[in-house]
PDB file of C-alpha atoms in Angstrom:
ATOM      1  CA  MET P  10      62.774  83.730 -55.742  1.00  0.00           C
ATOM      2  CA  ARG P  11      64.203  86.269 -58.584  1.00  0.00           C
ATOM      3  CA  VAL P  12      66.280  88.775 -57.772  1.00  0.00           C
ATOM      4  CA  SER P  13      66.883  91.740 -60.154  1.00  0.00           C
ATOM      5  CA  LEU P  14      69.704  94.536 -59.789  1.00  0.00           C
ATOM      6  CA  PHE P  15      67.304  97.032 -58.975  1.00  0.00           C
ATOM      7  CA  SER P  16      63.831  98.492 -59.718  1.00  0.00           C
ATOM      8  CA  ALA P  17      63.269 102.291 -60.492  1.00  0.00           C
ATOM      9  CA  SER P  18      60.811 104.675 -61.819  1.00  0.00           C
ATOM     10  CA  ALA P  19      60.423 108.027 -62.812  1.00  0.00           C
ATOM     11  CA  LEU P  20      57.215 109.682 -62.798  1.00  0.00           C
ATOM     12  CA  HIS P  21      56.008 113.017 -63.738  1.00  0.00           C
ATOM     13  CA  TYR P  22      53.089 112.869 -60.576  1.00  0.00           C
ATOM     14  CA  ALA P  23      53.204 112.244 -56.924  1.00  0.00           C
ATOM     15  CA  VAL P  24      52.028 108.633 -56.126  1.00  0.00           C
ATOM     16  CA  GLU P  25      49.917 109.739 -53.655  1.00  0.00           C
ATOM     17  CA  ASP P  26      47.708 111.755 -56.008  1.00  0.00           C
ATOM     18  CA  LEU P  27      46.792 108.579 -57.707  1.00  0.00           C
ATOM     19  CA  ASP P  28      45.040 107.228 -54.201  1.00  0.00           C
ATOM     20  CA  GLU P  29      43.044 109.352 -51.978  1.00  0.00           C
ATOM     21  CA  PRO P  30      42.122 108.607 -48.094  1.00  0.00           C
ATOM     22  CA  GLY P  31      39.246 107.221 -47.089  1.00  0.00           C
ATOM     23  CA  GLU P  32      36.844 104.197 -48.174  1.00  0.00           C
ATOM     24  CA  TRP P  33      35.815 105.385 -51.535  1.00  0.00           C
ATOM     25  CA  LYS P  34      38.376 105.196 -54.550  1.00  0.00           C
ATOM     26  CA  ALA P  35      38.373 107.452 -57.568  1.00  0.00           C
ATOM     27  CA  GLN P  36      40.634 104.401 -59.520  1.00  0.00           C
ATOM     28  CA  ARG P  37      42.419 106.842 -61.513  1.00  0.00           C
ATOM     29  CA  HIS P  38      45.063 106.446 -64.211  1.00  0.00           C
ATOM     30  CA  SER P  39      48.543 108.065 -64.603  1.00  0.00           C
ATOM     31  CA  PRO P  40      47.098 110.324 -67.162  1.00  0.00           C
ATOM     32  CA  GLN P  41      44.291 111.546 -64.807  1.00  0.00           C
ATOM     33  CA  VAL P  42      46.688 112.562 -62.393  1.00  0.00           C
ATOM     34  CA  PRO P  43      47.399 115.954 -62.285  1.00  0.00           C
ATOM     35  CA  LYS P  44      51.400 116.532 -63.941  1.00  0.00           C
ATOM     36  CA  SER P  45      53.608 117.598 -60.976  1.00  0.00           C
ATOM     37  CA  ARG P  46      56.599 119.982 -61.669  1.00  0.00           C
ATOM     38  CA  TYR P  47      58.948 117.658 -60.774  1.00  0.00           C
ATOM     39  CA  THR P  48      60.017 114.221 -61.610  1.00  0.00           C
ATOM     40  CA  ASN P  49      59.645 111.972 -58.841  1.00  0.00           C
ATOM     41  CA  LEU P  50      62.288 109.271 -58.996  1.00  0.00           C
ATOM     42  CA  SER P  51      61.809 105.542 -57.027  1.00  0.00           C
ATOM     43  CA  ILE P  52      64.664 103.384 -56.676  1.00  0.00           C
ATOM     44  CA  ASP P  53      64.323  99.965 -54.517  1.00  0.00           C
ATOM     45  CA  MET P  54      65.939  96.917 -53.985  1.00  0.00           C
ATOM     46  CA  ILE P  55      63.296  94.778 -54.389  1.00  0.00           C
ATOM     47  CA  HIS P  56      59.516  94.585 -54.717  1.00  0.00           C
ATOM     48  CA  ALA P  57      56.759  91.605 -54.386  1.00  0.00           C
ATOM     49  CA  GLY P  58      55.329  90.709 -57.657  1.00  0.00           C
ATOM     50  CA  VAL P  59      51.556  90.835 -58.389  1.00  0.00           C
ATOM     51  CA  GLY P  60      51.186  86.904 -58.768  1.00  0.00           C
ATOM     52  CA  GLY P  61      47.949  86.597 -56.329  1.00  0.00           C
ATOM     53  CA  ILE P  62      45.033  84.797 -56.742  1.00  0.00           C
ATOM     54  CA  ASP P  63      42.844  88.005 -55.648  1.00  0.00           C
ATOM     55  CA  SER P  64      44.019  91.500 -54.756  1.00  0.00           C
ATOM     56  CA  TRP P  65      40.650  92.487 -53.868  1.00  0.00           C
ATOM     57  CA  SER P  66      40.061  90.824 -50.748  1.00  0.00           C
ATOM     58  CA  GLU P  67      41.298  91.789 -47.415  1.00  0.00           C
ATOM     59  CA  TRP P  68      43.490  87.829 -48.073  1.00  0.00           C
ATOM     60  CA  GLY P  69      44.914  89.183 -51.425  1.00  0.00           C
ATOM     61  CA  GLN P  70      48.654  88.495 -51.335  1.00  0.00           C
ATOM     62  CA  ALA P  71      51.052  87.227 -53.928  1.00  0.00           C
ATOM     63  CA  LEU P  72      52.017  83.860 -54.193  1.00  0.00           C
ATOM     64  CA  PRO P  73      54.784  82.261 -52.552  1.00  0.00           C
ATOM     65  CA  PRO P  74      57.196  82.577 -55.505  1.00  0.00           C
ATOM     66  CA  TYR P  75      56.261  86.041 -55.511  1.00  0.00           C
ATOM     67  CA  ARG P  76      56.525  87.523 -52.292  1.00  0.00           C
ATOM     68  CA  VAL P  77      59.696  89.313 -50.638  1.00  0.00           C
ATOM     69  CA  PRO P  78      60.457  87.625 -47.380  1.00  0.00           C
ATOM     70  CA  TYR P  79      60.911  90.171 -44.426  1.00  0.00           C
ATOM     71  CA  GLN P  80      64.493  90.546 -43.181  1.00  0.00           C
ATOM     72  CA  ASP P  81      67.052  93.346 -43.342  1.00  0.00           C
ATOM     73  CA  ARG P  82      68.569  94.437 -46.247  1.00  0.00           C
ATOM     74  CA  THR P  83      70.880  96.872 -47.197  1.00  0.00           C
ATOM     75  CA  PHE P  84      71.033  98.640 -50.590  1.00  0.00           C
ATOM     76  CA  THR P  85      73.656 100.991 -52.225  1.00  0.00           C
ATOM     77  CA  PHE P  86      73.549 103.114 -55.506  1.00  0.00           C
ATOM     78  CA  ARG P  87      75.237 106.013 -56.865  1.00  0.00           C
ATOM     79  CA  LEU P  88      73.555 109.085 -59.530  1.00  0.00           C
ATOM     80  CA  ILE P  89      76.075 109.896 -61.882  1.00  0.00           C
ATOM     81  CA  PRO P  90      75.511 112.972 -63.760  1.00  0.00           C
ATOM     82  CA  ILE P  91      76.011 112.276 -67.947  1.00  0.00           C
ATOM     83  CA  GLU P  92      77.363 115.390 -69.410  1.00  0.00           C
TER      84      GLU P  92
END
């Protein structure tokens, strides 16, 4: 498993706005989502890859080299403003 220092994204929409509850999905893309007045910052220690055989079935999951095994983890980061 390849481990990087961290993963981050800064989005001008809420991730929740990409999807809606229920069985029917609109399958929107980021330009189709209402722009948020805030920037949503997500910082992750690690995430699973999308290297699966199928992502559309109930059995869809990443192939073994791209999985993140469950275990206790600790992740610390610091945000420092730049002047």
